[in-house]
Amino acid sequence: MLSSLVSNGQSPTTDRSEPMVPWWSFTKTVLAVTALSLVRDGRVELDAPISGQPFTLRQLLRHEAGLGDYGELAEYHAAVAGNESAWSESEMMQRLDGARLRYSPGTSWRYSNVGYLLIGRLIERVTDLTLEEAVTQRALTPLGLSNVCFAKTRADLQQTHLENTYDPAWVYHGLLIGPISQAALFLDRLLSGNLLPAGLLQQMQTARKLGGPIPGRPWITPGYGLGVMQGRIECSLSLCGHTGCGPGSVIAVYRACDGDASACCAAFEAGASEGAVEAFVVRQLQQALRQEVWGA
């Protein structure tokens, strides 16, 4: 297990030889922060319909826009398992019938990678930058991150902690790669800092509740906010962050607070389940918070 812990804003010295790992769906949190920085600057409205669409940015960010997801396609999973090259975006949307709404926006919830693809396109359109340039300028650099980038080719992924030939273009909203310590720092600095105004951070962490406990995972009241998984776990702590998984590996990045004490942990492991990596993160957070609160 690769992991990194930030305790009350303090983190261990970064090891320059720390391996790169795929951030999988933690990329969604970074995209959400980039989009919310545009809301902060008055360049995008959170609750106005996006041009030419019946849904809002808030609904896209919270997976409430009514869109489907290519993960529901059996041929998608077969192609990934066969190490095939990714379909073009237009082919994927055609196979999925991706423009068809599965429900009226705002009335239900359905996890959608396609929604985050559209968020990325919105960011590019509003900023007139590439997605990587916009994410770097508006999210990564302001939070002091380094050595984080988008994987675009199989060769890019070969520098990570992976031993497969996966085509990162299968992640249509983009796949960030970087050291695990940088993922922990990103979330901790975001939630404890002033990159986004307090009111916008609060809205980001206002979650739609998604039912009860999830078997094999620590969630008691899971929910989803604006680009973050947010909810209460077994020990009554509330977690904010994101879990992501791809072929053969899982990343989980979460922050929790107990009074004035805070801890943020990121963990990555190959060949593990989402629940196992989340459980590891929870144990690290509990131990760190106990030490901060009780000095034990």
PDB file of C-alpha atoms in Angstrom:
ATOM      1  CA  MET A   1       0.000   0.000   0.000  1.00  0.00           C
ATOM      2  CA  LEU A   2       1.327   3.401  -0.959  1.00  0.00           C
ATOM      3  CA  SER A   3      -0.006   6.086   1.357  1.00  0.00           C
ATOM      4  CA  SER A   4       0.515   9.637   2.559  1.00  0.00           C
ATOM      5  CA  LEU A   5      -0.912  11.362   5.635  1.00  0.00           C
ATOM      6  CA  VAL A   6      -1.361  15.066   6.320  1.00  0.00           C
ATOM      7  CA  SER A   7      -2.024  15.722  10.009  1.00  0.00           C
ATOM      8  CA  ASN A   8      -3.246  19.187  11.042  1.00  0.00           C
ATOM      9  CA  GLY A   9      -1.793  20.532   7.803  1.00  0.00           C
ATOM     10  CA  GLN A  10       1.623  18.977   8.422  1.00  0.00           C
ATOM     11  CA  SER A  11       2.926  16.304   6.070  1.00  0.00           C
ATOM     12  CA  PRO A  12       6.142  14.305   5.941  1.00  0.00           C
ATOM     13  CA  THR A  13       8.907  15.482   3.642  1.00  0.00           C
ATOM     14  CA  THR A  14       8.117  14.322   0.120  1.00  0.00           C
ATOM     15  CA  ASP A  15      10.387  11.597  -1.174  1.00  0.00           C
ATOM     16  CA  ARG A  16      11.726  12.681  -4.571  1.00  0.00           C
ATOM     17  CA  SER A  17      11.736   9.042  -5.667  1.00  0.00           C
ATOM     18  CA  GLU A  18       8.034   8.623  -4.833  1.00  0.00           C
ATOM     19  CA  PRO A  19       6.340   6.783  -7.700  1.00  0.00           C
ATOM     20  CA  MET A  20       3.608   8.249  -9.875  1.00  0.00           C
ATOM     21  CA  VAL A  21       0.180   6.625  -9.613  1.00  0.00           C
ATOM     22  CA  PRO A  22      -3.060   7.073 -11.560  1.00  0.00           C
ATOM     23  CA  TRP A  23      -5.529   9.209  -9.657  1.00  0.00           C
ATOM     24  CA  TRP A  24      -8.497   7.572 -11.401  1.00  0.00           C
ATOM     25  CA  SER A  25     -11.740   9.262 -10.268  1.00  0.00           C
ATOM     26  CA  PHE A  26      -9.997  11.540  -7.773  1.00  0.00           C
ATOM     27  CA  THR A  27      -9.459  13.454 -11.025  1.00  0.00           C
ATOM     28  CA  LYS A  28     -13.157  14.392 -10.737  1.00  0.00           C
ATOM     29  CA  THR A  29     -12.447  16.335  -7.543  1.00  0.00           C
ATOM     30  CA  VAL A  30      -9.713  18.308  -9.310  1.00  0.00           C
ATOM     31  CA  LEU A  31     -12.013  19.018 -12.270  1.00  0.00           C
ATOM     32  CA  ALA A  32     -14.734  20.136  -9.862  1.00  0.00           C
ATOM     33  CA  VAL A  33     -12.360  22.562  -8.141  1.00  0.00           C
ATOM     34  CA  THR A  34     -11.315  23.968 -11.523  1.00  0.00           C
ATOM     35  CA  ALA A  35     -14.955  24.477 -12.523  1.00  0.00           C
ATOM     36  CA  LEU A  36     -15.827  26.029  -9.149  1.00  0.00           C
ATOM     37  CA  SER A  37     -12.944  28.493  -9.547  1.00  0.00           C
ATOM     38  CA  LEU A  38     -14.796  29.744 -12.633  1.00  0.00           C
ATOM     39  CA  VAL A  39     -17.954  30.117 -10.527  1.00  0.00           C
ATOM     40  CA  ARG A  40     -15.874  32.026  -7.959  1.00  0.00           C
ATOM     41  CA  ASP A  41     -14.688  34.407 -10.679  1.00  0.00           C
ATOM     42  CA  GLY A  42     -18.174  34.960 -12.096  1.00  0.00           C
ATOM     43  CA  ARG A  43     -17.375  33.274 -15.403  1.00  0.00           C
ATOM     44  CA  VAL A  44     -19.823  30.391 -14.975  1.00  0.00           C
ATOM     45  CA  GLU A  45     -23.101  30.137 -13.064  1.00  0.00           C
ATOM     46  CA  LEU A  46     -23.657  27.135 -10.832  1.00  0.00           C
ATOM     47  CA  ASP A  47     -27.422  26.981 -11.222  1.00  0.00           C
ATOM     48  CA  ALA A  48     -28.087  28.339 -14.714  1.00  0.00           C
ATOM     49  CA  PRO A  49     -28.637  25.867 -17.580  1.00  0.00           C
ATOM     50  CA  ILE A  50     -25.444  25.284 -19.525  1.00  0.00           C
ATOM     51  CA  SER A  51     -25.683  26.690 -23.040  1.00  0.00           C
ATOM     52  CA  GLY A  52     -27.701  24.374 -25.235  1.00  0.00           C
ATOM     53  CA  GLN A  53     -28.372  21.904 -22.417  1.00  0.00           C
ATOM     54  CA  PRO A  54     -31.251  21.295 -19.976  1.00  0.00           C
ATOM     55  CA  PHE A  55     -28.981  20.815 -16.947  1.00  0.00           C
ATOM     56  CA  THR A  56     -26.794  23.022 -14.762  1.00  0.00           C
ATOM     57  CA  LEU A  57     -23.176  22.825 -13.676  1.00  0.00           C
ATOM     58  CA  ARG A  58     -24.285  21.891 -10.161  1.00  0.00           C
ATOM     59  CA  GLN A  59     -26.267  18.967 -11.568  1.00  0.00           C
ATOM     60  CA  LEU A  60     -23.273  17.803 -13.615  1.00  0.00           C
ATOM     61  CA  LEU A  61     -20.975  18.046 -10.601  1.00  0.00           C
ATOM     62  CA  ARG A  62     -23.390  16.075  -8.387  1.00  0.00           C
ATOM     63  CA  HIS A  63     -24.269  13.436 -11.032  1.00  0.00           C
ATOM     64  CA  GLU A  64     -27.848  14.706 -11.158  1.00  0.00           C
ATOM     65  CA  ALA A  65     -27.934  15.806 -14.815  1.00  0.00           C
ATOM     66  CA  GLY A  66     -29.722  12.707 -16.118  1.00  0.00           C
ATOM     67  CA  LEU A  67     -26.816  11.443 -18.200  1.00  0.00           C
ATOM     68  CA  GLY A  68     -25.841   7.816 -18.729  1.00  0.00           C
ATOM     69  CA  ASP A  69     -22.378   6.356 -18.261  1.00  0.00           C
ATOM     70  CA  TYR A  70     -20.199   4.312 -20.576  1.00  0.00           C
ATOM     71  CA  GLY A  71     -19.468   1.989 -17.671  1.00  0.00           C
ATOM     72  CA  GLU A  72     -22.889   0.455 -18.330  1.00  0.00           C
ATOM     73  CA  LEU A  73     -21.707  -0.855 -21.723  1.00  0.00           C
ATOM     74  CA  ALA A  74     -20.535  -4.475 -21.719  1.00  0.00           C
ATOM     75  CA  GLU A  75     -18.491  -3.802 -24.871  1.00  0.00           C
ATOM     76  CA  TYR A  76     -16.626  -1.019 -23.045  1.00  0.00           C
ATOM     77  CA  HIS A  77     -15.448  -3.417 -20.338  1.00  0.00           C
ATOM     78  CA  ALA A  78     -14.578  -6.069 -22.928  1.00  0.00           C
ATOM     79  CA  ALA A  79     -12.498  -3.607 -24.933  1.00  0.00           C
ATOM     80  CA  VAL A  80     -10.644  -2.388 -21.836  1.00  0.00           C
ATOM     81  CA  ALA A  81      -9.996  -5.969 -20.695  1.00  0.00           C
ATOM     82  CA  GLY A  82      -8.641  -6.744 -24.160  1.00  0.00           C
ATOM     83  CA  ASN A  83      -6.170  -3.826 -23.974  1.00  0.00           C
ATOM     84  CA  GLU A  84      -7.769  -2.272 -27.043  1.00  0.00           C
ATOM     85  CA  SER A  85      -7.230   1.367 -27.953  1.00  0.00           C
ATOM     86  CA  ALA A  86      -9.935   3.722 -26.721  1.00  0.00           C
ATOM     87  CA  TRP A  87     -12.846   4.587 -28.947  1.00  0.00           C
ATOM     88  CA  SER A  88     -13.069   8.177 -30.092  1.00  0.00           C
ATOM     89  CA  GLU A  89     -15.273  10.419 -27.996  1.00  0.00           C
ATOM     90  CA  SER A  90     -17.888  10.540 -30.770  1.00  0.00           C
ATOM     91  CA  GLU A  91     -17.932   6.748 -31.110  1.00  0.00           C
ATOM     92  CA  MET A  92     -18.328   6.325 -27.355  1.00  0.00           C
ATOM     93  CA  MET A  93     -21.226   8.790 -27.276  1.00  0.00           C
ATOM     94  CA  GLN A  94     -22.869   7.049 -30.221  1.00  0.00           C
ATOM     95  CA  ARG A  95     -22.557   3.596 -28.643  1.00  0.00           C
ATOM     96  CA  LEU A  96     -23.943   4.929 -25.357  1.00  0.00           C
ATOM     97  CA  ASP A  97     -26.618   7.133 -26.894  1.00  0.00           C
ATOM     98  CA  GLY A  98     -24.945   9.598 -24.584  1.00  0.00           C
ATOM     99  CA  ALA A  99     -27.040  12.637 -25.418  1.00  0.00           C
ATOM    100  CA  ARG A 100     -30.235  10.922 -24.254  1.00  0.00           C
ATOM    101  CA  LEU A 101     -31.262  11.841 -20.733  1.00  0.00           C
ATOM    102  CA  ARG A 102     -32.108   8.877 -18.487  1.00  0.00           C
ATOM    103  CA  TYR A 103     -34.212  11.063 -16.166  1.00  0.00           C
ATOM    104  CA  SER A 104     -35.198  14.704 -15.798  1.00  0.00           C
ATOM    105  CA  PRO A 105     -32.223  16.730 -14.472  1.00  0.00           C
ATOM    106  CA  GLY A 106     -32.256  17.163 -10.709  1.00  0.00           C
ATOM    107  CA  THR A 107     -34.865  14.485 -10.031  1.00  0.00           C
ATOM    108  CA  SER A 108     -32.556  11.513  -9.450  1.00  0.00           C
ATOM    109  CA  TRP A 109     -28.913  10.442  -9.210  1.00  0.00           C
ATOM    110  CA  ARG A 110     -26.736   8.352 -11.499  1.00  0.00           C
ATOM    111  CA  TYR A 111     -22.930   8.283 -11.486  1.00  0.00           C
ATOM    112  CA  SER A 112     -21.777   9.576 -14.856  1.00  0.00           C
ATOM    113  CA  ASN A 113     -18.272   9.891 -16.236  1.00  0.00           C
ATOM    114  CA  VAL A 114     -19.903  11.506 -19.270  1.00  0.00           C
ATOM    115  CA  GLY A 115     -21.033  14.363 -17.048  1.00  0.00           C
ATOM    116  CA  TYR A 116     -17.421  15.061 -16.113  1.00  0.00           C
ATOM    117  CA  LEU A 117     -16.406  14.879 -19.769  1.00  0.00           C
ATOM    118  CA  LEU A 118     -18.873  17.721 -20.358  1.00  0.00           C
ATOM    119  CA  ILE A 119     -17.460  19.620 -17.367  1.00  0.00           C
ATOM    120  CA  GLY A 120     -14.018  19.369 -18.941  1.00  0.00           C
ATOM    121  CA  ARG A 121     -15.343  20.691 -22.246  1.00  0.00           C
ATOM    122  CA  LEU A 122     -17.043  23.568 -20.410  1.00  0.00           C
ATOM    123  CA  ILE A 123     -13.772  24.472 -18.675  1.00  0.00           C
ATOM    124  CA  GLU A 124     -11.928  24.504 -21.998  1.00  0.00           C
ATOM    125  CA  ARG A 125     -14.619  26.602 -23.671  1.00  0.00           C
ATOM    126  CA  VAL A 126     -14.802  29.234 -20.923  1.00  0.00           C
ATOM    127  CA  THR A 127     -11.052  29.548 -20.338  1.00  0.00           C
ATOM    128  CA  ASP A 128      -9.940  29.117 -23.973  1.00  0.00           C
ATOM    129  CA  LEU A 129      -7.222  26.821 -22.615  1.00  0.00           C
ATOM    130  CA  THR A 130      -6.554  23.121 -22.870  1.00  0.00           C
ATOM    131  CA  LEU A 131      -7.969  21.187 -19.946  1.00  0.00           C
ATOM    132  CA  GLU A 132      -4.466  20.520 -18.620  1.00  0.00           C
ATOM    133  CA  GLU A 133      -3.549  24.216 -18.796  1.00  0.00           C
ATOM    134  CA  ALA A 134      -6.756  25.246 -17.032  1.00  0.00           C
ATOM    135  CA  VAL A 135      -6.447  22.604 -14.297  1.00  0.00           C
ATOM    136  CA  THR A 136      -2.808  23.523 -13.713  1.00  0.00           C
ATOM    137  CA  GLN A 137      -3.445  27.276 -13.571  1.00  0.00           C
ATOM    138  CA  ARG A 138      -6.649  27.176 -11.531  1.00  0.00           C
ATOM    139  CA  ALA A 139      -6.255  24.182  -9.209  1.00  0.00           C
ATOM    140  CA  LEU A 140      -2.847  22.497  -9.072  1.00  0.00           C
ATOM    141  CA  THR A 141      -0.451  25.477  -9.023  1.00  0.00           C
ATOM    142  CA  PRO A 142      -2.498  27.623  -6.574  1.00  0.00           C
ATOM    143  CA  LEU A 143      -2.460  24.717  -4.104  1.00  0.00           C
ATOM    144  CA  GLY A 144       1.297  24.251  -4.470  1.00  0.00           C
ATOM    145  CA  LEU A 145       1.236  20.914  -6.268  1.00  0.00           C
ATOM    146  CA  SER A 146       3.991  19.685  -8.546  1.00  0.00           C
ATOM    147  CA  ASN A 147       4.690  16.698 -10.768  1.00  0.00           C
ATOM    148  CA  VAL A 148       0.995  16.125 -11.530  1.00  0.00           C
ATOM    149  CA  CYS A 149      -0.219  15.877 -15.130  1.00  0.00           C
ATOM    150  CA  PHE A 150      -2.713  14.196 -17.422  1.00  0.00           C
ATOM    151  CA  ALA A 151      -1.799  10.802 -18.861  1.00  0.00           C
ATOM    152  CA  LYS A 152      -2.607  10.872 -22.556  1.00  0.00           C
ATOM    153  CA  THR A 153      -0.838   7.796 -23.922  1.00  0.00           C
ATOM    154  CA  ARG A 154       0.031   4.286 -22.821  1.00  0.00           C
ATOM    155  CA  ALA A 155       3.645   5.454 -22.510  1.00  0.00           C
ATOM    156  CA  ASP A 156       2.569   8.108 -19.988  1.00  0.00           C
ATOM    157  CA  LEU A 157       1.055   5.395 -17.779  1.00  0.00           C
ATOM    158  CA  GLN A 158       4.138   3.212 -17.977  1.00  0.00           C
ATOM    159  CA  GLN A 159       5.925   5.684 -15.692  1.00  0.00           C
ATOM    160  CA  THR A 160       3.340   4.997 -12.985  1.00  0.00           C
ATOM    161  CA  HIS A 161       2.948   2.281 -10.387  1.00  0.00           C
ATOM    162  CA  LEU A 162       1.253   0.017 -12.929  1.00  0.00           C
ATOM    163  CA  GLU A 163       2.305  -2.940 -14.993  1.00  0.00           C
ATOM    164  CA  ASN A 164      -0.335  -2.998 -17.712  1.00  0.00           C
ATOM    165  CA  THR A 165      -0.849  -1.485 -21.149  1.00  0.00           C
ATOM    166  CA  TYR A 166      -4.081   0.380 -20.406  1.00  0.00           C
ATOM    167  CA  ASP A 167      -4.950   3.243 -22.752  1.00  0.00           C
ATOM    168  CA  PRO A 168      -5.696   6.295 -20.521  1.00  0.00           C
ATOM    169  CA  ALA A 169      -7.942   7.690 -23.260  1.00  0.00           C
ATOM    170  CA  TRP A 170     -10.582   5.271 -21.929  1.00  0.00           C
ATOM    171  CA  VAL A 171     -11.044   7.843 -19.129  1.00  0.00           C
ATOM    172  CA  TYR A 172     -12.897  10.356 -21.259  1.00  0.00           C
ATOM    173  CA  HIS A 173     -12.816  13.207 -18.741  1.00  0.00           C
ATOM    174  CA  GLY A 174      -9.033  12.840 -18.429  1.00  0.00           C
ATOM    175  CA  LEU A 175      -6.789  10.875 -16.083  1.00  0.00           C
ATOM    176  CA  LEU A 176      -4.423  12.689 -13.758  1.00  0.00           C
ATOM    177  CA  ILE A 177      -1.263  10.942 -12.587  1.00  0.00           C
ATOM    178  CA  GLY A 178       1.044  12.027  -9.793  1.00  0.00           C
ATOM    179  CA  PRO A 179       2.590  11.056  -6.446  1.00  0.00           C
ATOM    180  CA  ILE A 180       0.155   9.887  -3.775  1.00  0.00           C
ATOM    181  CA  SER A 181       1.467  12.600  -1.428  1.00  0.00           C
ATOM    182  CA  GLN A 182       0.330  15.274  -3.871  1.00  0.00           C
ATOM    183  CA  ALA A 183      -3.222  13.894  -3.836  1.00  0.00           C
ATOM    184  CA  ALA A 184      -3.323  14.165  -0.030  1.00  0.00           C
ATOM    185  CA  LEU A 185      -1.903  17.695  -0.123  1.00  0.00           C
ATOM    186  CA  PHE A 186      -4.404  18.768  -2.774  1.00  0.00           C
ATOM    187  CA  LEU A 187      -7.434  17.748  -0.740  1.00  0.00           C
ATOM    188  CA  ASP A 188      -6.098  19.019   2.583  1.00  0.00           C
ATOM    189  CA  ARG A 189      -5.086  22.414   1.198  1.00  0.00           C
ATOM    190  CA  LEU A 190      -8.360  22.730  -0.686  1.00  0.00           C
ATOM    191  CA  LEU A 191     -10.577  22.071   2.344  1.00  0.00           C
ATOM    192  CA  SER A 192      -8.464  24.055   4.820  1.00  0.00           C
ATOM    193  CA  GLY A 193      -7.497  26.951   2.572  1.00  0.00           C
ATOM    194  CA  ASN A 194      -8.988  29.857   0.685  1.00  0.00           C
ATOM    195  CA  LEU A 195      -8.691  28.828  -2.962  1.00  0.00           C
ATOM    196  CA  LEU A 196     -12.490  28.705  -2.978  1.00  0.00           C
ATOM    197  CA  PRO A 197     -14.620  31.047  -0.819  1.00  0.00           C
ATOM    198  CA  ALA A 198     -16.062  29.486   2.337  1.00  0.00           C
ATOM    199  CA  GLY A 199     -19.585  29.500   0.945  1.00  0.00           C
ATOM    200  CA  LEU A 200     -18.534  27.676  -2.201  1.00  0.00           C
ATOM    201  CA  LEU A 201     -16.550  25.122  -0.179  1.00  0.00           C
ATOM    202  CA  GLN A 202     -19.638  24.538   1.943  1.00  0.00           C
ATOM    203  CA  GLN A 203     -21.740  23.971  -1.177  1.00  0.00           C
ATOM    204  CA  MET A 204     -19.107  21.583  -2.497  1.00  0.00           C
ATOM    205  CA  GLN A 205     -19.505  19.492   0.660  1.00  0.00           C
ATOM    206  CA  THR A 206     -23.320  19.596   0.704  1.00  0.00           C
ATOM    207  CA  ALA A 207     -24.143  16.079  -0.405  1.00  0.00           C
ATOM    208  CA  ARG A 208     -27.107  14.304  -1.894  1.00  0.00           C
ATOM    209  CA  LYS A 209     -27.669  11.309   0.377  1.00  0.00           C
ATOM    210  CA  LEU A 210     -27.468   8.011  -1.470  1.00  0.00           C
ATOM    211  CA  GLY A 211     -29.081   5.489   0.831  1.00  0.00           C
ATOM    212  CA  GLY A 212     -27.769   3.446   3.731  1.00  0.00           C
ATOM    213  CA  PRO A 213     -24.666   1.416   4.569  1.00  0.00           C
ATOM    214  CA  ILE A 214     -22.643  -0.103   1.720  1.00  0.00           C
ATOM    215  CA  PRO A 215     -21.638  -3.750   2.352  1.00  0.00           C
ATOM    216  CA  GLY A 216     -17.878  -4.217   2.529  1.00  0.00           C
ATOM    217  CA  ARG A 217     -17.200  -0.483   2.710  1.00  0.00           C
ATOM    218  CA  PRO A 218     -17.058   1.905   5.700  1.00  0.00           C
ATOM    219  CA  TRP A 219     -19.948   4.150   4.616  1.00  0.00           C
ATOM    220  CA  ILE A 220     -23.021   4.399   6.876  1.00  0.00           C
ATOM    221  CA  THR A 221     -24.652   7.384   5.138  1.00  0.00           C
ATOM    222  CA  PRO A 222     -22.932   7.793   1.768  1.00  0.00           C
ATOM    223  CA  GLY A 223     -23.536  10.914  -0.278  1.00  0.00           C
ATOM    224  CA  TYR A 224     -22.152  12.911  -3.184  1.00  0.00           C
ATOM    225  CA  GLY A 225     -21.429  16.633  -3.241  1.00  0.00           C
ATOM    226  CA  LEU A 226     -19.837  18.756  -5.959  1.00  0.00           C
ATOM    227  CA  GLY A 227     -17.069  16.434  -7.116  1.00  0.00           C
ATOM    228  CA  VAL A 228     -16.615  14.781  -3.726  1.00  0.00           C
ATOM    229  CA  MET A 229     -17.895  11.694  -1.972  1.00  0.00           C
ATOM    230  CA  GLN A 230     -19.178  12.933   1.364  1.00  0.00           C
ATOM    231  CA  GLY A 231     -20.773  11.051   4.232  1.00  0.00           C
ATOM    232  CA  ARG A 232     -20.638   9.509   7.675  1.00  0.00           C
ATOM    233  CA  ILE A 233     -18.705   6.310   8.381  1.00  0.00           C
ATOM    234  CA  GLU A 234     -18.874   3.650  11.096  1.00  0.00           C
ATOM    235  CA  CYS A 235     -17.019   5.626  13.763  1.00  0.00           C
ATOM    236  CA  SER A 236     -19.322   8.655  13.283  1.00  0.00           C
ATOM    237  CA  LEU A 237     -16.643  10.634  11.505  1.00  0.00           C
ATOM    238  CA  SER A 238     -17.648  12.451   8.340  1.00  0.00           C
ATOM    239  CA  LEU A 239     -15.359  11.917   5.348  1.00  0.00           C
ATOM    240  CA  CYS A 240     -14.876  14.154   2.328  1.00  0.00           C
ATOM    241  CA  GLY A 241     -12.853  13.097  -0.704  1.00  0.00           C
ATOM    242  CA  HIS A 242     -13.065  10.550  -3.473  1.00  0.00           C
ATOM    243  CA  THR A 243     -12.338   6.917  -4.271  1.00  0.00           C
ATOM    244  CA  GLY A 244     -11.272   5.894  -7.743  1.00  0.00           C
ATOM    245  CA  CYS A 245     -10.566   2.600  -9.418  1.00  0.00           C
ATOM    246  CA  GLY A 246      -9.257   1.432 -12.758  1.00  0.00           C
ATOM    247  CA  PRO A 247      -7.911  -1.801 -14.188  1.00  0.00           C
ATOM    248  CA  GLY A 248      -6.026  -3.445 -11.336  1.00  0.00           C
ATOM    249  CA  SER A 249      -5.769  -0.629  -8.785  1.00  0.00           C
ATOM    250  CA  VAL A 250      -7.636   1.664  -6.392  1.00  0.00           C
ATOM    251  CA  ILE A 251      -6.965   5.124  -4.947  1.00  0.00           C
ATOM    252  CA  ALA A 252      -8.823   6.664  -2.003  1.00  0.00           C
ATOM    253  CA  VAL A 253      -8.238  10.227  -0.755  1.00  0.00           C
ATOM    254  CA  TYR A 254     -10.205  11.503   2.253  1.00  0.00           C
ATOM    255  CA  ARG A 255     -10.113  14.165   4.947  1.00  0.00           C
ATOM    256  CA  ALA A 256     -11.823  14.105   8.351  1.00  0.00           C
ATOM    257  CA  CYS A 257     -12.028  16.522  11.273  1.00  0.00           C
ATOM    258  CA  ASP A 258     -12.595  16.136  15.009  1.00  0.00           C
ATOM    259  CA  GLY A 259     -13.063  19.550  16.525  1.00  0.00           C
ATOM    260  CA  ASP A 260     -10.018  21.609  15.582  1.00  0.00           C
ATOM    261  CA  ALA A 261      -8.011  18.516  14.640  1.00  0.00           C
ATOM    262  CA  SER A 262      -7.848  17.398  11.026  1.00  0.00           C
ATOM    263  CA  ALA A 263      -6.249  14.599   9.061  1.00  0.00           C
ATOM    264  CA  CYS A 264      -6.103  13.785   5.370  1.00  0.00           C
ATOM    265  CA  CYS A 265      -4.944  10.453   3.962  1.00  0.00           C
ATOM    266  CA  ALA A 266      -4.386   9.231   0.413  1.00  0.00           C
ATOM    267  CA  ALA A 267      -3.736   5.557  -0.324  1.00  0.00           C
ATOM    268  CA  PHE A 268      -3.168   3.520  -3.474  1.00  0.00           C
ATOM    269  CA  GLU A 269      -2.904  -0.211  -3.941  1.00  0.00           C
ATOM    270  CA  ALA A 270      -2.865  -2.589  -6.871  1.00  0.00           C
ATOM    271  CA  GLY A 271      -5.055  -5.678  -6.734  1.00  0.00           C
ATOM    272  CA  ALA A 272      -7.222  -4.348  -3.890  1.00  0.00           C
ATOM    273  CA  SER A 273     -10.919  -3.612  -3.523  1.00  0.00           C
ATOM    274  CA  GLU A 274     -12.377  -0.145  -2.990  1.00  0.00           C
ATOM    275  CA  GLY A 275     -13.525  -1.187   0.485  1.00  0.00           C
ATOM    276  CA  ALA A 276     -10.080  -2.428   1.515  1.00  0.00           C
ATOM    277  CA  VAL A 277      -8.318   0.785   0.514  1.00  0.00           C
ATOM    278  CA  GLU A 278     -11.053   2.938   2.091  1.00  0.00           C
ATOM    279  CA  ALA A 279     -10.774   0.908   5.312  1.00  0.00           C
ATOM    280  CA  PHE A 280      -7.012   1.509   5.403  1.00  0.00           C
ATOM    281  CA  VAL A 281      -7.572   5.254   4.952  1.00  0.00           C
ATOM    282  CA  VAL A 282     -10.169   5.274   7.751  1.00  0.00           C
ATOM    283  CA  ARG A 283      -7.743   3.563  10.148  1.00  0.00           C
ATOM    284  CA  GLN A 284      -5.032   6.103   9.341  1.00  0.00           C
ATOM    285  CA  LEU A 285      -7.418   9.009   9.859  1.00  0.00           C
ATOM    286  CA  GLN A 286      -8.715   7.631  13.168  1.00  0.00           C
ATOM    287  CA  GLN A 287      -5.196   7.077  14.508  1.00  0.00           C
ATOM    288  CA  ALA A 288      -4.022  10.538  13.452  1.00  0.00           C
ATOM    289  CA  LEU A 289      -7.060  12.267  14.971  1.00  0.00           C
ATOM    290  CA  ARG A 290      -6.690  10.354  18.243  1.00  0.00           C
ATOM    291  CA  GLN A 291      -3.076  11.471  18.486  1.00  0.00           C
ATOM    292  CA  GLU A 292      -4.005  15.075  17.776  1.00  0.00           C
ATOM    293  CA  VAL A 293      -6.960  15.212  20.172  1.00  0.00           C
ATOM    294  CA  TRP A 294      -5.508  13.189  23.058  1.00  0.00           C
ATOM    295  CA  GLY A 295      -1.788  13.436  22.390  1.00  0.00           C
ATOM    296  CA  ALA A 296      -1.741   9.645  22.523  1.00  0.00           C
TER     297      ALA A 296
END
